[in-house]
C-alpha positions as MATLAB code, in Angstrom:
seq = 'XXXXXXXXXXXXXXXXXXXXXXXXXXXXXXXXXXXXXXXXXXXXXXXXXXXXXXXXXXXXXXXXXXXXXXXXXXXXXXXXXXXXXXXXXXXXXXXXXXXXXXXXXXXXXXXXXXXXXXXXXXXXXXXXXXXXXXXXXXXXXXXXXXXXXXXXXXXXXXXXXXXXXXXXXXXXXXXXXXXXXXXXXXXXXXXXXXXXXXXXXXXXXXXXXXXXXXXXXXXXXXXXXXXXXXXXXXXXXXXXXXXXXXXXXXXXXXXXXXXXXXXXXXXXXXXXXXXXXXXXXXXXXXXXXXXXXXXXXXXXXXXXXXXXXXXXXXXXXXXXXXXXXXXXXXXXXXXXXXXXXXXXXXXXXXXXXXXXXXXXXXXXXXXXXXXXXXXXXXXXXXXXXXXXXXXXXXXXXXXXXXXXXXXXXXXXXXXXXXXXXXXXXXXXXXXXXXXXXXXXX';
ca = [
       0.000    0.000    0.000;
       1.173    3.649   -0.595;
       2.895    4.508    2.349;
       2.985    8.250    3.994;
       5.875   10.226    4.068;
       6.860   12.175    7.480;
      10.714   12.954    6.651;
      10.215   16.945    7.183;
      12.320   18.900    9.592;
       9.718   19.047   12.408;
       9.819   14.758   12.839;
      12.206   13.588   15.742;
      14.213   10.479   15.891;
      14.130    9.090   19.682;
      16.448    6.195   20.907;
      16.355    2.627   19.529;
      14.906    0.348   21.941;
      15.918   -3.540   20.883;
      11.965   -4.581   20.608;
       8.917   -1.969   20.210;
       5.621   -3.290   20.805;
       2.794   -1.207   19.311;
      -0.338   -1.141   21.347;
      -0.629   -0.996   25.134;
      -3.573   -2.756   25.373;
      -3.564   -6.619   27.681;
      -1.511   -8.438   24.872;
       1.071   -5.108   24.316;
       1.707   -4.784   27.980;
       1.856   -8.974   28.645;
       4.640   -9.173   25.871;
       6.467   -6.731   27.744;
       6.602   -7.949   30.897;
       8.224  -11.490   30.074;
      10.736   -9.818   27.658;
      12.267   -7.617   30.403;
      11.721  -10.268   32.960;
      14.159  -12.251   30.334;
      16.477   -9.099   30.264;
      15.175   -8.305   26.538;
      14.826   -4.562   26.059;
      11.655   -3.317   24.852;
       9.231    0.150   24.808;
       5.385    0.071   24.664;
       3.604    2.847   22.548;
      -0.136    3.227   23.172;
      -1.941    5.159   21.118;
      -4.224    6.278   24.145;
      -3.266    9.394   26.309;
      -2.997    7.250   29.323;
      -3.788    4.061   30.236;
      -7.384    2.898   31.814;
      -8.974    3.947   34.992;
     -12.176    2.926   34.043;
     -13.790    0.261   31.635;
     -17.211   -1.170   30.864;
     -16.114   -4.091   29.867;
     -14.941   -7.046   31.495;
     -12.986  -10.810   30.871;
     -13.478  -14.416   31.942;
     -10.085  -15.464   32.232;
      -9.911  -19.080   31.679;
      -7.473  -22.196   32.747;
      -5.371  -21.584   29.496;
      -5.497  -17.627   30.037;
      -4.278  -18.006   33.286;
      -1.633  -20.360   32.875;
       0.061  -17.804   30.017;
      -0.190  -15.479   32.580;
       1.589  -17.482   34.973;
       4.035  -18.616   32.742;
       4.533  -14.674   31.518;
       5.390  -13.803   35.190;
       4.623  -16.010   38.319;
       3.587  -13.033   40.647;
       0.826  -11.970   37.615;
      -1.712  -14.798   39.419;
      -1.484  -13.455   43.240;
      -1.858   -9.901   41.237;
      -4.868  -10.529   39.550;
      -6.274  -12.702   42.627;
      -7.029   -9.522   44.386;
      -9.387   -7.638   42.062;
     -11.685  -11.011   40.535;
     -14.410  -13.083   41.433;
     -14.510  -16.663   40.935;
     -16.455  -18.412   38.298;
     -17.979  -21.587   40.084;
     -21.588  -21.909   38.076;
     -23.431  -20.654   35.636;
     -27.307  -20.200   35.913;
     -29.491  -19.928   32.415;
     -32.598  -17.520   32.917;
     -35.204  -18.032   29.849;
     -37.568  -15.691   29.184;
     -39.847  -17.921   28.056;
     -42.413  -18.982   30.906;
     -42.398  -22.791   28.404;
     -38.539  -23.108   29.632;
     -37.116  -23.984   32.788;
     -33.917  -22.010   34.238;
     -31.031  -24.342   34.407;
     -27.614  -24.136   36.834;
     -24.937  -25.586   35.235;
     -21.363  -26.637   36.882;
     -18.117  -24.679   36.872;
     -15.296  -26.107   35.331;
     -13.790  -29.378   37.165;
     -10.804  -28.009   39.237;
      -8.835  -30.918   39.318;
      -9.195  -31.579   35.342;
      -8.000  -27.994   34.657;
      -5.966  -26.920   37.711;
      -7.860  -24.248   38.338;
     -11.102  -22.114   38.037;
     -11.990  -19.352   35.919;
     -12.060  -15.916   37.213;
     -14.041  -12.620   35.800;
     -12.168   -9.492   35.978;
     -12.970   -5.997   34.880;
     -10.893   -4.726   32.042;
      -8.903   -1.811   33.106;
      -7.835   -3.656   36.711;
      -6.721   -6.344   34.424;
      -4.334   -3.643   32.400;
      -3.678   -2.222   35.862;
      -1.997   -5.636   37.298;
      -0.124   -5.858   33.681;
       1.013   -2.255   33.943;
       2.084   -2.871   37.938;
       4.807   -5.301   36.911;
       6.703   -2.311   34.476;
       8.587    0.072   35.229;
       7.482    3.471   34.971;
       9.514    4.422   31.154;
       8.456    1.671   29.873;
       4.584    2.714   28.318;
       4.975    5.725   25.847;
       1.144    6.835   25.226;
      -0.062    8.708   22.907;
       1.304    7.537   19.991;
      -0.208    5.652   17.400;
       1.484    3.701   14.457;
       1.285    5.204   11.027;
       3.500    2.571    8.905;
       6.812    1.360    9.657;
       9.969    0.733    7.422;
      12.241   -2.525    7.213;
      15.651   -1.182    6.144;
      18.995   -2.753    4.783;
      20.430   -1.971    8.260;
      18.612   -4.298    9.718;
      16.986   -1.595   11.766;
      12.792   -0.806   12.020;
      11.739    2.250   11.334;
       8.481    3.162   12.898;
       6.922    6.495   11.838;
       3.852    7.889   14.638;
       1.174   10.165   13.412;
       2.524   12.728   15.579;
       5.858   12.679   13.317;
       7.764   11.145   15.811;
       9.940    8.279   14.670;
      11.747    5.284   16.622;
      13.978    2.763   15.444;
      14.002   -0.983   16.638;
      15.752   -4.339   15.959;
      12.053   -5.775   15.471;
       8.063   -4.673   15.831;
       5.574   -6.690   17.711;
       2.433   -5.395   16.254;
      -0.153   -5.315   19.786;
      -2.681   -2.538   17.748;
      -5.640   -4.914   17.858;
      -8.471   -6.078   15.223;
      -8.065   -2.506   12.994;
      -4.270   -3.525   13.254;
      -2.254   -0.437   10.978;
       0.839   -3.092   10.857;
      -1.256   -5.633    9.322;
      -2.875   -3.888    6.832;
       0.984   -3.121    5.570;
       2.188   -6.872    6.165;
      -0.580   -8.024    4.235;
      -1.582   -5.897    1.559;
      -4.351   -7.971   -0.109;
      -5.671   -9.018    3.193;
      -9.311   -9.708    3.962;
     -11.299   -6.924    5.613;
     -12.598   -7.337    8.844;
     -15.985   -9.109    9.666;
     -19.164   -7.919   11.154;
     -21.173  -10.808   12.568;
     -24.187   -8.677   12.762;
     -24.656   -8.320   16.240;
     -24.295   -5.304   18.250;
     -23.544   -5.893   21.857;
     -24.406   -3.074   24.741;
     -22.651   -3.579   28.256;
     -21.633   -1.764   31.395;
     -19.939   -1.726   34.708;
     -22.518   -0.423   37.739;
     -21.747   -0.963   42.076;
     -23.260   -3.656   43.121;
     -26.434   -3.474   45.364;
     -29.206   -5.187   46.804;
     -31.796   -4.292   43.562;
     -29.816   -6.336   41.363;
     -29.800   -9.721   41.200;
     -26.441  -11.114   41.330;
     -25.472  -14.311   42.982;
     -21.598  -14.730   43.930;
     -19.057  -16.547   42.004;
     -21.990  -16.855   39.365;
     -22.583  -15.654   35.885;
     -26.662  -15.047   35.125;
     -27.202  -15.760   31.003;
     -31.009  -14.581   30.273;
     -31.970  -15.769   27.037;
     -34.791  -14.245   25.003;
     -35.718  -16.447   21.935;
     -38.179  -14.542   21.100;
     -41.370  -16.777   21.455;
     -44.309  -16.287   23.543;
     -43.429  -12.586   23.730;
     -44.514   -9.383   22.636;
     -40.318   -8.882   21.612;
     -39.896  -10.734   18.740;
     -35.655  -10.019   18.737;
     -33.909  -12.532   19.707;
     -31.002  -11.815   22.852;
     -29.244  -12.887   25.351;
     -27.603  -11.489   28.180;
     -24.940  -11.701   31.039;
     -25.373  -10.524   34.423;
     -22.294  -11.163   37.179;
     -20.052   -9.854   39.927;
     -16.840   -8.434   38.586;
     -15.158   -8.088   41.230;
     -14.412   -4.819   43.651;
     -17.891   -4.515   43.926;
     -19.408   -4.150   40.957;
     -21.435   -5.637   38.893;
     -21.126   -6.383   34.776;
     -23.922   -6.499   32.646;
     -23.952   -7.207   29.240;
     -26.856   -7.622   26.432;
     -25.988   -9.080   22.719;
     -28.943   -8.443   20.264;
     -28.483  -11.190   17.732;
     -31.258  -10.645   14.808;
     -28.797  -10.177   12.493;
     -31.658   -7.551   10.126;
     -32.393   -5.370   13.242;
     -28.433   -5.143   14.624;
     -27.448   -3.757   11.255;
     -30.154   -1.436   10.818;
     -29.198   -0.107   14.737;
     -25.350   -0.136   14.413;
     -24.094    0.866   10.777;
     -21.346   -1.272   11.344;
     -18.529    0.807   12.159;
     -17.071   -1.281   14.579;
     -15.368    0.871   16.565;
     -17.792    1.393   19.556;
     -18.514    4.744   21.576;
     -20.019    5.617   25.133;
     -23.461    7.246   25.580;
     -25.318    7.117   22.368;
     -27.990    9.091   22.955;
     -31.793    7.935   24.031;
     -30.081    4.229   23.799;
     -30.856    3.860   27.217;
     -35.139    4.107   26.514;
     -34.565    1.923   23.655;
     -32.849   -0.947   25.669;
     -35.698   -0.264   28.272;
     -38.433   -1.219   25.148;
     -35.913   -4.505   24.267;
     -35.461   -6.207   27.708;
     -39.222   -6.089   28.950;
     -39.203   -9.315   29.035;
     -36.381   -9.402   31.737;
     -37.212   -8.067   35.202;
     -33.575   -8.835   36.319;
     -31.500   -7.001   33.293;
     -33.730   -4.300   33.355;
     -33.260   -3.333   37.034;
     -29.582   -3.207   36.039;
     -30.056   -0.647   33.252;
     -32.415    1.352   34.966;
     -29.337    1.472   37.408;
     -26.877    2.684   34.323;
     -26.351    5.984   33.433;
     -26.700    6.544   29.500;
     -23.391    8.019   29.158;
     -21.774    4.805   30.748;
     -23.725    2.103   28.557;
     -21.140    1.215   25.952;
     -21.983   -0.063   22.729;
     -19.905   -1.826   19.339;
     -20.411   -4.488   16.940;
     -19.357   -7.578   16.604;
     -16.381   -7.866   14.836;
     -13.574  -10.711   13.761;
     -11.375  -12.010   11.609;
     -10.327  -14.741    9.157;
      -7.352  -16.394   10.231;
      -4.111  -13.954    8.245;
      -1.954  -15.734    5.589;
       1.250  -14.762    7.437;
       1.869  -13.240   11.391;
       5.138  -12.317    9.993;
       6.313   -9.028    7.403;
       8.136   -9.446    4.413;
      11.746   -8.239    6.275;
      10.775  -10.749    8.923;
      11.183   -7.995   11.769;
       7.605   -7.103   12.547;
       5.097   -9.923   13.692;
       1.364   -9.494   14.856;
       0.571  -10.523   18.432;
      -2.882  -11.122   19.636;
      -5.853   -9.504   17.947;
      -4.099   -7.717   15.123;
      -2.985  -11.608   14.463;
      -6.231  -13.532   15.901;
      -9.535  -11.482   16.667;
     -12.342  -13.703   17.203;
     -15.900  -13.702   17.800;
     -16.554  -13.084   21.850;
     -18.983  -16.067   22.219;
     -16.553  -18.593   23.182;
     -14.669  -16.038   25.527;
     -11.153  -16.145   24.294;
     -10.478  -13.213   22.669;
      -8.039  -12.122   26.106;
      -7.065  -15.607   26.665;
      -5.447  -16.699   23.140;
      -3.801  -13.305   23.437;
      -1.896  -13.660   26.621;
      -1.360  -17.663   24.936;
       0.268  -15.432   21.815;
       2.371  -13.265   24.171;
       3.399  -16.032   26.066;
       4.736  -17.584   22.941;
       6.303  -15.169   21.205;
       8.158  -14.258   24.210;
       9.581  -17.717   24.665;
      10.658  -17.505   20.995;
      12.433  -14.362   21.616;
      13.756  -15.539   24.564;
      15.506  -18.674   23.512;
      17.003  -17.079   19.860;
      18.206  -13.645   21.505;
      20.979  -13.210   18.874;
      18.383  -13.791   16.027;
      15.134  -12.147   16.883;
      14.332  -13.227   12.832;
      15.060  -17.064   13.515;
      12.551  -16.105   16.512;
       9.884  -14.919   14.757;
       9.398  -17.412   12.506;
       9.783  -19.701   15.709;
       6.722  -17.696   17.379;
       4.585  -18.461   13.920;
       5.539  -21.802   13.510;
       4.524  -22.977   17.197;
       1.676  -20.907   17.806;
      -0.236  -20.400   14.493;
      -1.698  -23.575   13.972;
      -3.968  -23.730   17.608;
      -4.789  -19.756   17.253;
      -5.586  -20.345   13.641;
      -8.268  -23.213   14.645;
      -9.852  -21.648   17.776;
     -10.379  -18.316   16.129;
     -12.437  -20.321   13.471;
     -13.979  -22.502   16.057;
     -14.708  -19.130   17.448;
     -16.503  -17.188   14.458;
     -18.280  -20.667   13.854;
     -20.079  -20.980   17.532;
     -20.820  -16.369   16.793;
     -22.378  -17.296   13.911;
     -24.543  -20.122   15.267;
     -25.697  -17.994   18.106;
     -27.321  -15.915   15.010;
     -28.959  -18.574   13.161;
     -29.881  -20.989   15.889;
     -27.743  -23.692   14.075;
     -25.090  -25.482   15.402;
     -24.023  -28.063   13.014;
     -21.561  -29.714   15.946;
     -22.521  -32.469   18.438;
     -22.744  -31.417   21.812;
     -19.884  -34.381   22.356;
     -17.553  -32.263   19.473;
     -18.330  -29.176   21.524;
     -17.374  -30.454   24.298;
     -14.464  -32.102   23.532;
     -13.413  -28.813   21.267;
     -13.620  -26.760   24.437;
     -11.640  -29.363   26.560;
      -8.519  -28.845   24.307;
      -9.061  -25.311   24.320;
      -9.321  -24.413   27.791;
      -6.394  -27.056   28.872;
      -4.261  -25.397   31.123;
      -0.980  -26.250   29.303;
      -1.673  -24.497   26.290;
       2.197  -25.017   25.306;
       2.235  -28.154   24.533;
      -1.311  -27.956   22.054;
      -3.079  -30.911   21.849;
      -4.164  -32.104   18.761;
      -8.010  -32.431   17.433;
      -9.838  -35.408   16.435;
      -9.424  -34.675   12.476;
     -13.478  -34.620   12.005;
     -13.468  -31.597   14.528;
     -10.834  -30.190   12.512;
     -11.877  -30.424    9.493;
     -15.067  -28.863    9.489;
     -13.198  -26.121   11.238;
     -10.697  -25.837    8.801;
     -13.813  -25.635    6.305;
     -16.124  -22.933    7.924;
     -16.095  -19.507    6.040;
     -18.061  -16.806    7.939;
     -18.896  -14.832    5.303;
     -20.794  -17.408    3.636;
     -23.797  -16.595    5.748;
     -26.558  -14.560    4.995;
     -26.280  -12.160    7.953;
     -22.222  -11.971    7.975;
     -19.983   -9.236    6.226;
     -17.088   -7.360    5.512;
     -16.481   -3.741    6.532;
     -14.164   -0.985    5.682;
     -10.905   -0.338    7.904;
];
C-alpha cells in the first residue's frame, strides 16, 4: 500500500529500543513484561493518552489464560487474585415462561488446575502495567506505517511525526491492526457478525440480582413474547464490587439497521438507554440493572472478527502481529483475552531462547503458535455465527471435547483435534452466511 511520508524537519528520531511493541492494550503490555523479565529490552507505545482507569467491559479469564499469565510472570496470578471473582456456576434464565432455568457446573478443578475468574478490564491492564517500570509505556502515539531497512533496523513512523527505530516490531494494535494492513496488503477486511452488543460496569447493590461466584445468562428467543428479537444477556459480579452487565442483540436484520457497522464502539449514544428499556421487557432482572446505568456509561460496538491472516510475519521478517491484530475472534466462546496472553506467552519464549536472532525467533513464534490460534479463532466465528442462526451443526460431544482442548491449562504443549473436529473447522467460512460481512478499515 502507498505509504505516507513524514521525513520533514519538524519529525524527531528518539532512541532505539531492541523490541517496540505497538499497542498498550492486555496483549502489548503482557509481551512486555516477560521480555524484560528475560532481560530483553523493549518500549510500549499506546496510542491512548494514558492508560485505563475505568472500563465497561470485562474478561473471563480461563485455565489456558491463566496459565500464560503465569508462565509470563509467576507473581501476575497473586496480582490478579485480588481484584476477581470466581467463576464456580453458571445459571441460564429463559424468558420464556415454556422453559425452565437451568444451573450448570463450573469447570472441574482438578481436570483444569484451576477455576476461571471474571475481571474488569482496566484492573486487568492495571496488574499488567504494575509489573513495568514506569519508562516503559509511551502513550499517545499511534502507528502510522513502519519501514524494514537494509540496516537491519525498524523504522516506525507515529502520526505525531515522531519516529523510533528498533531491531524488530511486535504489532499489539488490535483487530483494525495499521501493521497488518501493511504486512498483508491484499488481506481480507474485517468481519461484522451482525450483532451489536451493549454492556456496562454499575456498584453492586441489593436491587440487582447477582449471585456470587456466578454468571446469570437470560436468554430471550423470542417466542411467547410481545419482543420478537432474539437476545441474550450476562449478568455477574466483577469483582471490587461491581457488577457487569452485558446484552448481545443477535437478529442479524435489526443489529445492522441499529449499528451501521462501524465497529469501533462509543459511550453514551444518545436515548439508547429508553430503547434498551423497550428490548429487555421481558427481563425483570436485566432491566433493574439498566435502569441502574447511566446513559453516558452504557457502551456499545459491533461484533467484529477475523479470518485467520496468511502470514503473522512481514516481508523483512522484523515485525510480527501478536494477539488480535494476528487472531480477533468472535466473543462467544470467551477467548479473545485468553489466546492473546497464549500469543504473548509464545512469542516471548521464541524471543527468549534465539536472543541473537530475533528473525530465527519470529518465525519460531509463527511456527509454534499459528496452527492452535488459527483453529480456535475459526472454532470461534463458527459458535458467533450459530448464536445468530440458531444452528449449530456440531454435536454437543464435538463441543465439548473442542472446548476441553481449548481451555487445557498447558496451552504449550497444544493438543491435537480429532481430524473430524478439525476439518469442518478448517472448512467454515463466515462470510458465507446470509447475515455476515465485511467492513471498511
Amino acid at each position: 500500500m502507498p505509504l505516507p511520508r513524514t521525513d520533514d524537519a519538524s519529525t524527531v528520531t528518539e532512541q532505539e529500543t531492541i523490541v517496540a511493541i505497538c499497542g498498550g492494550g492486555l496483549a502489548g503490555l503482557a509481551v512486555a513484561i516477560g521480555l524484560e523479565r528475560h532481560g530483553i529490552k523493549c518500549r510500549v507505545y499506546e496510542r491512548a493518552p494514558q492508560l485505563r482507569n475505568v472500563s465497561q467491559g470485562m474478561l473471563a479469564l480461563q485455565p489456558n489464560g491463566l496459565a500464560a499469565l503465569e508462565h509470563i510472570h509467576p507473581d501476575l496470578p497473586t496480582s490478579v487474585a485480588k481484584v476477581v471473582c470466581r467463576l464456580e456456576q453458571t445459571i441460564v434464565i429463559p424468558t420464556d415462561p415454556a422453559l425452565e432455568t437451568r444451573t450448570l457446573p463450573g469447570l472441574d478443578r482438578e481436570k483444569y488446575g484451576t477455576v476461571p475468574v471474571l475481571i474488569q478490564w482496566h484492573q486487568l491492564q492495571k496488574c499488567l502495567a504494575e509489573l513495568l517500570p514506569d519508562n516503559i509505556v509511551v502513550t499517545g502515539r499511534s502507528l502510522v506505517y513502519f519501514e524494514e531497512r537494509s540496516d537491519d533496523r525498524v523504522l516506525l513512523h507515529f502520526e505525531d511525526g515522531t519516529r523510533v527505530t528498533c531491531q524488530d516490531m511486535l504489532a499489539c494494535d488490535g483487530s483494525f491492526s495499521r501493521a497488518r494492513q501493511q504486512i498483508i496488503p491484499d488481506d481480507e477486511k474485517p468481519i461484522y457478525f451482525g450483532q451489536l452488543n451493549w454492556n456496562a460496569i454499575i456498584p453492586t447493590t441489593n436491587s440487582l440480582m447477582t449471585v456470587n461466584n456466578t454468571i446469570i445468562i437470560i436468554q430471550h428467543n423470542g417466542q411467547h413474547s410481545e419482543e420478537p428479537r432474539k437476545w441474550s444477556a450476562f449478568l455477574n459480579d466483577c469483582g471490587c464490587g461491581q457488577t457487569f452487565w452485558q446484552l448481545r442483540l443477535v437478529d442479524p436484520e435489526r443489529a445492522m439497521a441499529i449499528s451501521g457497522s462501524s465497529g469501533r464502539g462509543g459511550l453514551g449514544l444518545k436515548g439508547i438507554k429508553e430503547a434498551l428499556r423497550k428490548l429487555v421487557v421481558p427481563s425483570k432482572e436485566l432491566l433493574a440493572a439498566i435502569e441502574q446505568t447511566p446513559e453516558e456509561q452504557i457502551f456499545k460496538r459491533c461484533i467484529i472478527g477475523r479470518n485467520p491472516a496468511q502470514t503473522w510475519i512481514s516481508a523483512g521478517g522484523r515485525v510480527a502481529l501478536v494477539g488480535d491484530a494476528a487472531h480477533a475472534m468472535h466473543p462467544y466462546i470467551g477467548q479473545g483475552g485468553n489466546g492473546a496472553f497464549e500469543s504473548a506467552s509464545a512469542v516471548i519464549d521464541a524471543l527468549k531462547d534465539c536472543k541473537t536472532d530475533f528473525i530465527a525467533g519470529l518465525k519460531l513464534f509463527e511456527a509454534t503458535r499459528k496452527r492452535r490460534a488459527d483453529l480456535v479463532q475459526r472454532y470461534a466465528n463458527l459458535m458467533g455465527c450459530a448464536q445468530s442462526s440458531g444452528k449449530f451443526n456440531l454435536s454437543p460431544d464435538s463441543r465439548t471435547t473442542i472446548h476441553d482442548w481449548i481451555k487445557r491449562s498447558k496451552a504449550a504443549k497444544y493438543l491435537d483435534l480429532p481430524p473430524e473436529e478439525e476439518k469442518m473447522m478448517q472448512e467454515f467460512d463466515p462470510c458465507s452466511e446470509p447475515h455476515v460481512k465485511l467492513i471498511d478499515l
